[in-house]
Every structure is written in structure tokens, then in C-alpha cells.
Coordinates of C-alpha atoms in Angstrom, one line a residue:
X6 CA 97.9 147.1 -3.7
X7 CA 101.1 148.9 -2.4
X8 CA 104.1 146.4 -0.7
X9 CA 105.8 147.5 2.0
X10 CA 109.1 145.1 1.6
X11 CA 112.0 145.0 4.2
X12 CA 115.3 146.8 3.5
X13 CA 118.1 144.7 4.3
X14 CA 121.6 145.6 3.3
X15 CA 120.4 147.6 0.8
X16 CA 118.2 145.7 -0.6
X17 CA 114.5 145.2 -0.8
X18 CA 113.4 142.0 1.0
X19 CA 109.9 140.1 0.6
X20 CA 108.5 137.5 2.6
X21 CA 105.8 135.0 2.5
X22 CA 104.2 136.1 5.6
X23 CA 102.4 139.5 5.1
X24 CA 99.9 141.3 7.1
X25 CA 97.7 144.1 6.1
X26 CA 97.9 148.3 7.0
X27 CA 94.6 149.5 7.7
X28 CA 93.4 153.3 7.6
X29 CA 92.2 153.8 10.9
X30 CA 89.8 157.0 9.2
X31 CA 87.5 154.2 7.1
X32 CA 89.4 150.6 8.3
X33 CA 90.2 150.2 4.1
X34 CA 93.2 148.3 3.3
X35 CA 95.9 150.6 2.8
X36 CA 99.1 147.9 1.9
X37 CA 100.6 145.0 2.2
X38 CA 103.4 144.7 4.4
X39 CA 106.1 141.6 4.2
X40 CA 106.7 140.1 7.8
X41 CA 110.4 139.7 8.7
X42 CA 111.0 136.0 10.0
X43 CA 113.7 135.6 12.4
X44 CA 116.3 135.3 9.5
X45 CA 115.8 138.2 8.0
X46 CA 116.6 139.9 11.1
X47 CA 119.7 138.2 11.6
X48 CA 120.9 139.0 8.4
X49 CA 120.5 142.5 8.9
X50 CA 122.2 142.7 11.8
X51 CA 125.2 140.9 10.5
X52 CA 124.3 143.3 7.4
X53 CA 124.9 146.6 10.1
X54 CA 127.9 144.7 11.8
X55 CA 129.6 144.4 8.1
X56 CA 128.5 148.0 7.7
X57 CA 130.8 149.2 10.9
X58 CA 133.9 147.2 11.0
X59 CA 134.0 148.1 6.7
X60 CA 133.7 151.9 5.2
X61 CA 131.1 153.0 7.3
X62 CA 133.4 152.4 10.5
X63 CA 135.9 154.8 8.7
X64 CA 133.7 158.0 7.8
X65 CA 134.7 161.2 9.2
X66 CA 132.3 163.7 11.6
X67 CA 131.8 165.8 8.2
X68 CA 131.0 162.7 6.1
X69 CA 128.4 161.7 8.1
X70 CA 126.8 165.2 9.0
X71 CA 127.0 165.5 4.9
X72 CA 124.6 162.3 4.4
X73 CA 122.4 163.4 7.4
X74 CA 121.7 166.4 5.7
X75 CA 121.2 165.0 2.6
X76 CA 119.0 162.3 3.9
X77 CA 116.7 165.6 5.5
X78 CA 116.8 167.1 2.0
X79 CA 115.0 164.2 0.6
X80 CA 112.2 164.1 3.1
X81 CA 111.5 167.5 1.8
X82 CA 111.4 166.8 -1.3
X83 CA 109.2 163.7 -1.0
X84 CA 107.1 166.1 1.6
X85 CA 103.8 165.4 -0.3
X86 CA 104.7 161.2 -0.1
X87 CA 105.7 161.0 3.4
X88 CA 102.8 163.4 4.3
X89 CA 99.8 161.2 2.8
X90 CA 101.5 157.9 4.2
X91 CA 101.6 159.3 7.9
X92 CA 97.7 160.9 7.3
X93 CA 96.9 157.1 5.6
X94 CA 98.3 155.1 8.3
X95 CA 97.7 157.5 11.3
X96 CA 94.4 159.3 9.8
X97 CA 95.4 162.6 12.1
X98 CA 94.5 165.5 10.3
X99 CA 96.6 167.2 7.7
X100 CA 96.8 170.3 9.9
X101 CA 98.7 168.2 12.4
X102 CA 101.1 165.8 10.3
X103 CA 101.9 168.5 7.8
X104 CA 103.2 171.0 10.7
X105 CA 104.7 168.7 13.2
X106 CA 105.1 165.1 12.0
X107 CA 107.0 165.4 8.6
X108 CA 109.1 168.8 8.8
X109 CA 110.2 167.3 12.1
X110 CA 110.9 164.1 10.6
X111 CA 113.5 166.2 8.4
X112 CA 114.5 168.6 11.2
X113 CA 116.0 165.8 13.4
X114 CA 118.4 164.6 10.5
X115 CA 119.4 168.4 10.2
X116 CA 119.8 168.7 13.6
X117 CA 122.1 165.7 14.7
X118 CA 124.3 166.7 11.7
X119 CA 124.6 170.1 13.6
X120 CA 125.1 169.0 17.0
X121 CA 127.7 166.0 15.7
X122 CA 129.8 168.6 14.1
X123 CA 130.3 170.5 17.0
X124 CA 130.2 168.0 19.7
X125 CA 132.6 168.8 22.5
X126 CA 135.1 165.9 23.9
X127 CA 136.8 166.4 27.7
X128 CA 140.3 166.9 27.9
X129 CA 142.5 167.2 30.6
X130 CA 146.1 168.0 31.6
X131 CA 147.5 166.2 34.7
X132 CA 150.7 167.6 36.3
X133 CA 152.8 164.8 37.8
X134 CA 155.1 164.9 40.6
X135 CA 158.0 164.3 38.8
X136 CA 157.7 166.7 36.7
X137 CA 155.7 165.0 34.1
X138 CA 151.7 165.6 32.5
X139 CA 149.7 163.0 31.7
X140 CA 147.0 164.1 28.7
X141 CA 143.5 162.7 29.1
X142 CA 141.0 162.9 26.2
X143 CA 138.2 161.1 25.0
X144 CA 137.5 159.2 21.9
X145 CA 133.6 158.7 20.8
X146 CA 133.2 155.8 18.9
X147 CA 130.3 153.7 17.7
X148 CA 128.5 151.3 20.0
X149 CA 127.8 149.2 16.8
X150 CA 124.2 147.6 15.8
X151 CA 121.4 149.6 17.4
X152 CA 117.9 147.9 17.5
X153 CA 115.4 151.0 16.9
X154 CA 111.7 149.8 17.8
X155 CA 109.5 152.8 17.3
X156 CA 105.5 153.2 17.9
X157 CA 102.7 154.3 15.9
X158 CA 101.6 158.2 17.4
X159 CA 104.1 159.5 15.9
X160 CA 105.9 156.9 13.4
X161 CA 108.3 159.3 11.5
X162 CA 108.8 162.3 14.2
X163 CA 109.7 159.2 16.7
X164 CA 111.8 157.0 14.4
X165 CA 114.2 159.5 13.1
X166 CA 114.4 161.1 16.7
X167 CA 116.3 158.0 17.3
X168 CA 118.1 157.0 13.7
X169 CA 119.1 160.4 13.0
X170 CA 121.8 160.3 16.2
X171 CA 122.3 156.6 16.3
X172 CA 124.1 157.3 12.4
X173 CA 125.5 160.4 13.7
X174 CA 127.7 158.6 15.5
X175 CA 128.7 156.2 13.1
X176 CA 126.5 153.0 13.9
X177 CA 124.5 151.1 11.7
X178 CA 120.8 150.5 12.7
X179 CA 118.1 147.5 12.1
X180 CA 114.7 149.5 12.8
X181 CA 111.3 148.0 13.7
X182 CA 108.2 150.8 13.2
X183 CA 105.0 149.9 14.4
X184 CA 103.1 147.3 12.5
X185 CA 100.3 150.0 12.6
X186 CA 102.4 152.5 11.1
X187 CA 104.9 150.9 8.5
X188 CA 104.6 153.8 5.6
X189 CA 106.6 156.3 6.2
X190 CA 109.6 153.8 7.2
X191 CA 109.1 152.3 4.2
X192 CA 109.7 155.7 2.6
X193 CA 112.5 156.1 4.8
X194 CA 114.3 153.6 3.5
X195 CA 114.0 155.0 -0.3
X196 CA 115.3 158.0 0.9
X197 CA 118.2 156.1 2.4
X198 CA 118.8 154.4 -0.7
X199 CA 118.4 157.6 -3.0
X200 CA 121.4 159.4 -1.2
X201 CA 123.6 157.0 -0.9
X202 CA 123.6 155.5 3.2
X203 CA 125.7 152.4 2.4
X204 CA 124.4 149.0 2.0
X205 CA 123.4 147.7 6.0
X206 CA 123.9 150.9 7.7
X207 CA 120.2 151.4 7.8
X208 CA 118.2 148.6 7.7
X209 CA 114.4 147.9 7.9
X210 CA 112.3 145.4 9.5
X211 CA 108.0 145.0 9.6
X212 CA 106.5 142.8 11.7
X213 CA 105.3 142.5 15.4
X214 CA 106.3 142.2 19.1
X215 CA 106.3 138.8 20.5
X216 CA 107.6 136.0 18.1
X217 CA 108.2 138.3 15.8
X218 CA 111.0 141.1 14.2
X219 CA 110.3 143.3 17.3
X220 CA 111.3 140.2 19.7
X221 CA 113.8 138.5 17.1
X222 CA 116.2 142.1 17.6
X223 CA 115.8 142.5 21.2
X224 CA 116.9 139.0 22.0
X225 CA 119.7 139.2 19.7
X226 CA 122.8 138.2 21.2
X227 CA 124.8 140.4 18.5
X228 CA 122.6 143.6 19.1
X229 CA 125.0 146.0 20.3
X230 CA 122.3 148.5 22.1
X231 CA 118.2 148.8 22.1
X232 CA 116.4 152.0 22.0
X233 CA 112.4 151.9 22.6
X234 CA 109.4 154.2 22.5
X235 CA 106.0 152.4 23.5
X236 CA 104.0 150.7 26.5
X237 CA 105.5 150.2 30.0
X238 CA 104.7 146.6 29.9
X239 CA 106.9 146.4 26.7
X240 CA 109.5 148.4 27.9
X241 CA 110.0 146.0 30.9
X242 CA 109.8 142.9 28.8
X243 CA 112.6 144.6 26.4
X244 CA 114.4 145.4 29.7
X245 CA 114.6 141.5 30.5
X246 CA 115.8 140.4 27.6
X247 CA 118.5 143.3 27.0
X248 CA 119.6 142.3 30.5
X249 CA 120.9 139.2 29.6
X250 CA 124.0 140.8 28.2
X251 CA 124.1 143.9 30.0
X252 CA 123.1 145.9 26.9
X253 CA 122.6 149.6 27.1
X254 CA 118.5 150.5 27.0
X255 CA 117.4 153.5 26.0
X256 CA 113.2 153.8 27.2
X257 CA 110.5 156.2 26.6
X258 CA 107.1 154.1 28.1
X259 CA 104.2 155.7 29.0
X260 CA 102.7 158.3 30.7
X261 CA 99.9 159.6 32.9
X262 CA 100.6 163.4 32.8
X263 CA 98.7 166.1 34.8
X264 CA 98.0 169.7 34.1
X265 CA 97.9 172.4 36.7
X266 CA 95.7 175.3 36.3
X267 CA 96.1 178.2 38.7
X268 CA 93.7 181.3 38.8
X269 CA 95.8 183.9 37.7
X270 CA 96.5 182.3 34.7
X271 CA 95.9 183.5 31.3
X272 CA 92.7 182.4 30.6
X273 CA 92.3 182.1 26.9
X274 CA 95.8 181.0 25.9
X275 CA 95.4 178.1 28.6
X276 CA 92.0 177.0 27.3
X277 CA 94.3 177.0 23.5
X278 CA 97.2 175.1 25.3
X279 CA 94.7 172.7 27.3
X280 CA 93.1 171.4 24.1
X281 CA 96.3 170.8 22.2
X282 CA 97.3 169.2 25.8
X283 CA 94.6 166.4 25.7
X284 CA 93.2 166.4 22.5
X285 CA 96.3 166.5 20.2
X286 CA 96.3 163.7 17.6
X287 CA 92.9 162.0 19.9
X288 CA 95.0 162.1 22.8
X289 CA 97.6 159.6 21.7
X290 CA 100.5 161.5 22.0
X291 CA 103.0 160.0 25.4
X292 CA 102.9 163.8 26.4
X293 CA 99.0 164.8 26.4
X294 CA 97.4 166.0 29.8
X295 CA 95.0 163.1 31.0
X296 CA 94.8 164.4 34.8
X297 CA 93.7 168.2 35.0
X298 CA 93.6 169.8 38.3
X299 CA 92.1 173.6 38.2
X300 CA 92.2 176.0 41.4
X301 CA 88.7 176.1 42.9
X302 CA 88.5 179.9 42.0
X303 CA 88.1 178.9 38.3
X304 CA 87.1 175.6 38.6
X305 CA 83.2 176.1 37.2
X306 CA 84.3 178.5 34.8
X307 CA 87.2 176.6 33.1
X308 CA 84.4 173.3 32.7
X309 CA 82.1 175.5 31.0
X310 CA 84.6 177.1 28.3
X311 CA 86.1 173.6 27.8
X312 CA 83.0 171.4 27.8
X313 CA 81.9 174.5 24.8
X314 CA 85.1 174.0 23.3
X315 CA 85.3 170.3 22.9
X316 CA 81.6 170.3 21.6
X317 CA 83.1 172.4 18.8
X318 CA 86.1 170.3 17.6
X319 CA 85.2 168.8 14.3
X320 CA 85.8 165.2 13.9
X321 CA 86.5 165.0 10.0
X322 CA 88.5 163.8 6.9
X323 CA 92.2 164.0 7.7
X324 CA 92.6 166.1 4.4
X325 CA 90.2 168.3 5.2
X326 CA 92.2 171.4 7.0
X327 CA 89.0 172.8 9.2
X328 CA 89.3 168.7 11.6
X329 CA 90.5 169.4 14.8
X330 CA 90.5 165.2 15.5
X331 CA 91.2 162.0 13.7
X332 CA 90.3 158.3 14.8
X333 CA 92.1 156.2 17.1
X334 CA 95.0 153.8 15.6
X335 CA 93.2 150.6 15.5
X336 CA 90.1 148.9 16.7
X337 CA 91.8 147.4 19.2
X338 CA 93.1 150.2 20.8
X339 CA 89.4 151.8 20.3
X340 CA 88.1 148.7 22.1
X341 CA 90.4 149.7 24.9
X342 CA 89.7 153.2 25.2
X343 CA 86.4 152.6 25.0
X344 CA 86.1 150.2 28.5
X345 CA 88.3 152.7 30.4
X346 CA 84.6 155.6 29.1
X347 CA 82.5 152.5 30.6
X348 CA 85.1 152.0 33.8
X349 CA 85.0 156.2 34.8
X350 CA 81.0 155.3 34.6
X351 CA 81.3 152.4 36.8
X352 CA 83.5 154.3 39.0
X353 CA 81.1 157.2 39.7
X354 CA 82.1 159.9 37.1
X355 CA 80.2 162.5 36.1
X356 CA 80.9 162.5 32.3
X357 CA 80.4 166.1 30.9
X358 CA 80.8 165.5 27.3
X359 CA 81.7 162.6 24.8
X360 CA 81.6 159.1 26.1
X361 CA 80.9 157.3 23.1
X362 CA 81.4 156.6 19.5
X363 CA 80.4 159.2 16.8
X364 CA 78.2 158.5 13.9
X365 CA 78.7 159.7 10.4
X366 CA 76.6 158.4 8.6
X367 CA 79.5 157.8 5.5
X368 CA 82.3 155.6 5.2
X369 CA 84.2 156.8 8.9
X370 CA 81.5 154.6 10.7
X371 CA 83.9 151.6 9.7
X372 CA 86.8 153.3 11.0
X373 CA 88.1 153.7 14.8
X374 CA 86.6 156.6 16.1
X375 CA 85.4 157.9 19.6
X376 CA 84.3 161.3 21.2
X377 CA 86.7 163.6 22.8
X378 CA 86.1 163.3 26.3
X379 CA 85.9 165.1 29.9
X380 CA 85.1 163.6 33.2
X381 CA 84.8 164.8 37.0
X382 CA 84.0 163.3 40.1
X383 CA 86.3 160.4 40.8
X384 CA 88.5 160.0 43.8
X385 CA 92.0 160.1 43.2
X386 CA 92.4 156.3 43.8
X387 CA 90.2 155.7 41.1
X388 CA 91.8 153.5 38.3
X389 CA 91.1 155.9 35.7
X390 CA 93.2 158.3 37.7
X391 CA 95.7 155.9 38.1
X392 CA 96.3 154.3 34.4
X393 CA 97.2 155.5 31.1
X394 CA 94.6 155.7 28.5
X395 CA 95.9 157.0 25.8
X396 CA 93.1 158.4 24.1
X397 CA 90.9 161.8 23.9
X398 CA 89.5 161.8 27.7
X399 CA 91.1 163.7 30.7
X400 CA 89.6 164.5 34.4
X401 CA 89.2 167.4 36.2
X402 CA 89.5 167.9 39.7
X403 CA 89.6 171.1 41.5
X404 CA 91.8 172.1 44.2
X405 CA 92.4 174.5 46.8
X406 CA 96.4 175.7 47.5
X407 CA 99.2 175.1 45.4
X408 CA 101.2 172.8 47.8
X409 CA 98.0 170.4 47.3
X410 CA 98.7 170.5 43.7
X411 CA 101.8 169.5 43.5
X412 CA 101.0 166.5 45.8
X413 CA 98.3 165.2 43.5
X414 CA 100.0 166.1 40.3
X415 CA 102.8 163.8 41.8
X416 CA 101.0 161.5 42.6
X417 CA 101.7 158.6 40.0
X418 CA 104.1 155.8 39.2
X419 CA 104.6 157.3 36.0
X420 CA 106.2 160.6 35.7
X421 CA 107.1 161.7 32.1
X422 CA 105.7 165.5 31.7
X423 CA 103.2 168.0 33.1
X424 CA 102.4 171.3 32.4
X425 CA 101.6 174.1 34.7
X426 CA 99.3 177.6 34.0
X427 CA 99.5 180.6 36.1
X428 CA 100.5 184.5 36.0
X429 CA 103.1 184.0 39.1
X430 CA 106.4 183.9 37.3
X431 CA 108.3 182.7 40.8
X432 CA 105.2 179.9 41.0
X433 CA 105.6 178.4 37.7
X434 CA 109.2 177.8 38.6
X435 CA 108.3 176.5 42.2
X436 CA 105.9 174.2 40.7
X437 CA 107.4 173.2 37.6
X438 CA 110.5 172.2 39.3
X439 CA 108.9 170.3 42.0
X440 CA 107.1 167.8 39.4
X441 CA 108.7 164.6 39.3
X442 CA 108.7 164.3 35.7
X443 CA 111.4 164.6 33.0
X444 CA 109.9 167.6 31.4
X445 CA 108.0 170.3 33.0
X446 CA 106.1 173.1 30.8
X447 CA 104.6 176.2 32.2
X448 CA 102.7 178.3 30.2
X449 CA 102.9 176.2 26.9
X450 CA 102.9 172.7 25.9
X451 CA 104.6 170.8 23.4
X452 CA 107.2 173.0 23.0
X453 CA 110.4 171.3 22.2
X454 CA 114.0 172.3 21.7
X455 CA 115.5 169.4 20.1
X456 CA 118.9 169.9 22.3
X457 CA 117.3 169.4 25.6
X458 CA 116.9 166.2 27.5
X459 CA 113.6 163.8 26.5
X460 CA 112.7 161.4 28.5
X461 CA 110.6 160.4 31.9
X462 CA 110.8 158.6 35.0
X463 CA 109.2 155.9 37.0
X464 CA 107.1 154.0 34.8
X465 CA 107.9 156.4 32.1
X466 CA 111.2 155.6 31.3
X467 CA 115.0 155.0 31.6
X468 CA 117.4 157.5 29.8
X469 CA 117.6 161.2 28.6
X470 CA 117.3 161.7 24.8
X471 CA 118.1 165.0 22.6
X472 CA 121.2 166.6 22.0
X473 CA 124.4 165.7 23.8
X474 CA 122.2 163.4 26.0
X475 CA 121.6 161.2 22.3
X476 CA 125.2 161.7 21.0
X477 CA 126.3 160.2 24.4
X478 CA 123.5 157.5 24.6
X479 CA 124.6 155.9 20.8
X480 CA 128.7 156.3 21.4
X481 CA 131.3 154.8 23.6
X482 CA 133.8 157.1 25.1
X483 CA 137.4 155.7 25.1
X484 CA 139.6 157.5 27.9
X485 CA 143.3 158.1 25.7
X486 CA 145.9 159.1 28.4
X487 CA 148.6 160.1 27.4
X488 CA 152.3 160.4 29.5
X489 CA 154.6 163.5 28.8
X490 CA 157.9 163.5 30.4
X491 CA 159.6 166.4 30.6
X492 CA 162.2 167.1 28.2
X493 CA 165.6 166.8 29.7
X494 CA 167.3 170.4 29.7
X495 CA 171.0 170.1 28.0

């Protein structure tokens, strides 16, 4: 049976408390993972607060670009071990993880290095009355220990999204991943060791939420910032505690996304991008489409070719490259997905496809699976409308003009993307940049630029990540000013 150990100041770390990974494809046992009590924690964070004030404090913008890009050239080649830990923890299809999940795992590290090394600083020249300038410029420096708490969708795109510019800037890190999804940080933290990152710059903690490493870091007092990518209901719990001494948050929560289908649109790429929208990885991605609104016009005829394209998405081995979906993460999550299928029936809907559990008749009738689903027929009150599931369903209402669109597209405490379909070039602007939501696609989905701002609003979240926004999120700027007087003429 494999151990998945802490990594504390560059060390591995056991514990007597241990909990098991589960494949989600067949519920087997896939490792053991060591439970990080309350000291552990604290040691790694006085581990990353050694890390900072000694030689990691003192490395140059090239020096640390150098180990980012070495740290990416390992996750390549360790490709084939990150890629079966992500498929055996997740159980999303081989298709998916090896295209999106690991090279971008790599590509962030590569990225932040970039970015870093050509990160601009203001500077500014005051003239003074008497003759005198005063020179501003800033300083960035490190904000110090950076609690990383990371879910399981996406466990290594989502946890070096968030190490990979928190070392940028020089800080040390105590990461949490998901107790779902604790193999690829595991593997993580070989690579770390394997190139070198000094002892307690990067530092790696399993375990849970409440009274556990997940609450142990965010109540810290010596936790310097805390950057998070799950539930809403976590987020604001996080928020309370981090509050306590005015530490900077950094929140992606959840979402409850819509999709907005005009007419002219093209029809076949939008059927492509409207599966990826709310089917990708069984719908539990933060960014999938779970509200679809389709002008009347096409209405019928989009339910027809979707409903006849959901029937044909193959439910399969992750390894096998012809499955379209996996499972769902755990059974508990299945459990949940599954009452918000029995709530749409309770509230009226008409359910055109899926609503249930698939049978295989082979060992994936012990894992967490359910149907890909679509639904019609609720009002937009409806609490299905209203709350994130976070699973393979979305609902399709029709409407009629495109200011009604917007209005029920908006129409949401959460606001973190949407995604709009149409022919009209000076429409998908209008629209696109009248959704209150951090990021707005029209004609695609999914399609990321890792230098742009990440991040929602609302219930979605608090802060921009990416780029610039990430380099100034993980950094403190330090105003230097400068006085000049003028040299006195002989």
C-alpha cells in the first residue's frame, strides 16, 4: 500500500493518524495518507518562516525563476507518474488529465518564472519647489508564509496555479490539497525535493477541514496570507478566521454559471463548446455551464442535438481514450448530486435525459458514478436554478430578446463565469460585458491565458488571480522615496 507522508522542512513526516484515498472509478483503496496534527503544522510554518528570514529571503529574481523552471522540467519528466495519480485519485479520463491537468500543472511553474523576470515596478520623479526631485519606486518583497488550501477537480492544475507565484515572489508555502486528492501533491513534493527548493520553502500537509491541517493553517496566528479554491461556505468560514488579524485572502468559491445561446450562432461548434461547458470532468469543474438559456428560435432544435449528444458520451475506464466522462469524486458528493436529480423532480422538471446512476455490470458499480444530465421546466426561483451542484446536469430555458438574457443570466448571488454563443460580433461584446462575472467567454469556453485576471464575484469570490494580478496578490510593495537636492552650482 503506497504512503502519502507530509513534507515538512524537507523532510518526510508520518503520523499515527491516517485515512485512506479512494478511486472514485471502482471505490478501491488507492493509499494511505498520514494526517497532519496540529503540530506538524506549526512546525512547518515556523519551518517556511526560517526558510524567508535565512537564504531563501536572499535569492535573486533569476534564482528563483531558475528553480521554477526546473521544478516544471521535472513534472515533465515524471509526466507518466503525476498523470496516473491525478486519473487514480480523480478517475477523469486520460483524454482530459493528460491534455489539461498535468502539462498545465508544468506550464504554470514556466510561466510565473516568465512573468517574475519581467515584472514591471512604478517609478516616479517628483519636481519640488525648491528646486529639488524626490524619486519614488517600489520594492516587491515577500509577504512571508502563505497557507495554500487547494480542492480536488483539479488538484495539480489548481495547486501550482497558486505555489507557482507564491515562490515567485520569494515566500515559503505550507500547502493543504484536498483529502480526496492527495497524489499528485505528494508527487509534488519529490519534485521539490529532487531540484533542490530549500528545506521549508515548500511544505506539505494532508488532512481535513475542521479540526484538522486545513483549519490548524488558517487559524494560525503566524500565517502571513491564505489563498483558497473550494465551497462558498468554506470560503466564508476561512474569511472569519483570517479576519482576526487582518490577513490578506485570496478566494475562488463556487459558482452557478450560465450559458447564452443566440440564434445566429454557429451551430455545431456551440453544441462542441456546450458539452465541454457542462460535462467537462462530470461537471465538477468551478467554470462548467449549469444554467443554459437558448433563444426561442433554436430552442427545440438545440434539445434535440444535445439530448442525442449526451446519450452518446461514453461513461468508461479513465485509461480508456474513447470515455468522454468519469465518476464523481466521492460518494458523498454522489449522494449530493444525486438529491438535487430527485429535488428538479420534486420541483416540476421535465428531465430529458440521465437522472440516475449507471449500471455496468463490472467493478465501476462500486464506484461514484451518475448520468450526465439535462433538465427543463423549472421557474427561475426554483432551487435548482438557484444553487450550485457541481455535477453533470444543467437546465435549459428558452428565451425571447437579448436584454431578457442578460437579466436571467445575472440573475444569481454567485457570479464567477458565463459564456455567450452568437454570430453578432458587436452582441457578444454587449453581452459578454454586461455579465456580472469575473470572466466572460464568447464563442469558446475554457480558454485560458494564464496572464489574465481569474477569479469571480459575489458568492464566487474575493480577488483576481494570474499574471500581474498573482505577483501583486503574494508580494508587498514598499514605496522607497528618495530626496535629490540640487547640486549647488560653483
Amino acid at each position: 500500500m503506497k504512503q502519502y507522508r507530509n513534507y515538512i522542512n524537507g523532510e518526510w513526516v508520518e503520523s499515527a493518524r491516517r485515512f485512506d484515498d479512494v478511486n472514485p472509478v471502482d471505490g478501491t483503496v488507492v493509499a494511505q495518507v498520514h494526517e497532519a496534527d496540529r503540530e506538524a503544522v506549526d512546525s512547518a510554518i515556523r519551518a517556511g518562516h526560517a526558510a524567508v528570514r535565512g537564504a531563501w529571503g536572499r535569492t535573486t529574481v533569476a534564482e528563483r525563476a531558475a528553480i521554477l523552471c526546473r521544478i516544471a522540467d521535472e513534472i515533465d519528466r515524471r509526466y507518466d507518474d503525476f498523470l496516473a495519480a491525478e486519473i487514480a485519485d480523480t478517475g477523469k479520463p486520460v483524454a482530459m488529465a493528460s491534455t489539461i491537468d498535468i502539462p498545465r500543472g508544468a506550464a504554470n511553474f514556466r510561466v510565473f518564472a516568465d512573468i517574475l523576470k519581467t515584472a514591471p515596478l512604478d517609478t516616479f520623479q517628483t519636481d519640488l519647489p525648491d528646486g529639488a526631485r524626490a524619486l519614488n519606486y517600489a520594492v516587491r518583497k515577500p509577504l512571508g508564509v502563505v497557507g495554500v488550501i487547494s480542492p480536488w477537480n483539479l488538484p495539480l492544475l489548481l495547486l501550482t496555479w497558486k505555489i507557482a507565484p507564491a515562490l515567485a515572489c520569494g515566500n515559503a508555502v505550507v500547502a493543504k490539497p484536498s483529502e480526496e486528492t492527495p497524489g499528485t501533491a505528494t508527487l509534488l513534493a519529490e519534485v521539490m525535493h529532487t531540484v533542490g527548493v530549500p528545506p521549508g520553502v515548500f511544505n506539505l500537509v494532508h488532512g481535513f477541514g475542521p479540526d484538522s491541517a486545513g483549519e490548524f493553517i488558517t487559524t494560525n496566528d503566524d500565517i502571513d496570507a491564505i489563498t483558497f479554491t473550494g465551497e462558498s461556505r468554506t470560503g466564508s468560514a476561512i474569511m472569519r478566521a483570517a479576519a482576526t488579524h487582518v490577513k490578506p485572502v485570496s478566494f475562488e468559491l463556487g459558482g452557478k454559471n450560465a450559458a447564452i445561446i443566440f440564434a445566429d450562432c454557429d451551430f455545431e461548434k456551440m453544441i462542441d463548446g456546450m458539452m465541454r461547458a457542462v460535462f467537462l470532468h462530470s461537471g465538477q469543474v468551478c467554470l462548467c455551464a449549469e444554467r443554459v438559456y437558448v433563444e426561442r428560435p433554436i430552442y427545440n432544435r438545440f434539445l434535440d442535438a444535445f439530448v442525442e449528444r449526451v446519450k452518446a458520451l461514453k461513461l468508461g475506464w479513465p485509461q480508456d481514450g474513447t470515455t468522454g466522462m468519469g465518476p464523481l469524486i466521492s460518494a458523498e458528493h454522489r449522494d449530493k448530486v444525486l438529491s438535487y436529480f430527485k429535488l428538479a423532480r420534486e420541483e416540476g422538471a421535465q428531465v430529458l435525459v440521465g437522472g440516475g446512476v449507471p449500471k455496468f455490470g463490472d467493478a465501476r458499480d462500486a464506484g461514484f458514478w451518475v448520468e450526465p444530465t439535462i433538465i427543463t421546466g423549472l421557474p427561475q426561483t426554483a432551487r435548482c436554478i438557484k444553487e450550485e451542484v457541481f455535477g453533470p446536469i444543467c437546465h435549459v430555458s428558452p428565451f425571447d430578446t437579448e436584454a431578457e438574457a442578460i437579466a436571467l443570466a445575472n440573475d444569481t448571488k454567485y457570479g464567477l463565469s458565463a459564456t455567450t454563443w452568437t454570430g453578432n460580433l458587436n452582441r457578444g461584446h454587449r453581452v459578454s460585458e454586461a455579465m456580472r462575472v469575473g470572466l466572460s467567454w464568447v464563442n469558446s469556453w475554457f480558454l485560458r491565458d494564464l496572464r489574465t485576471p481569474f477569479g469571480g464575484v459575489g458568492l464566487s469570490g474575493i480577488g483576481r488571480e494570474g499574471g500581474m494580478h498573482s505577483l501583486n496578490f503574494y508580494s508587498e510593495l514598499t514605496n522607497v522615496c528618495v530626496r535629490i537636492d540640487q547640486e549647488a552650482v560653483s
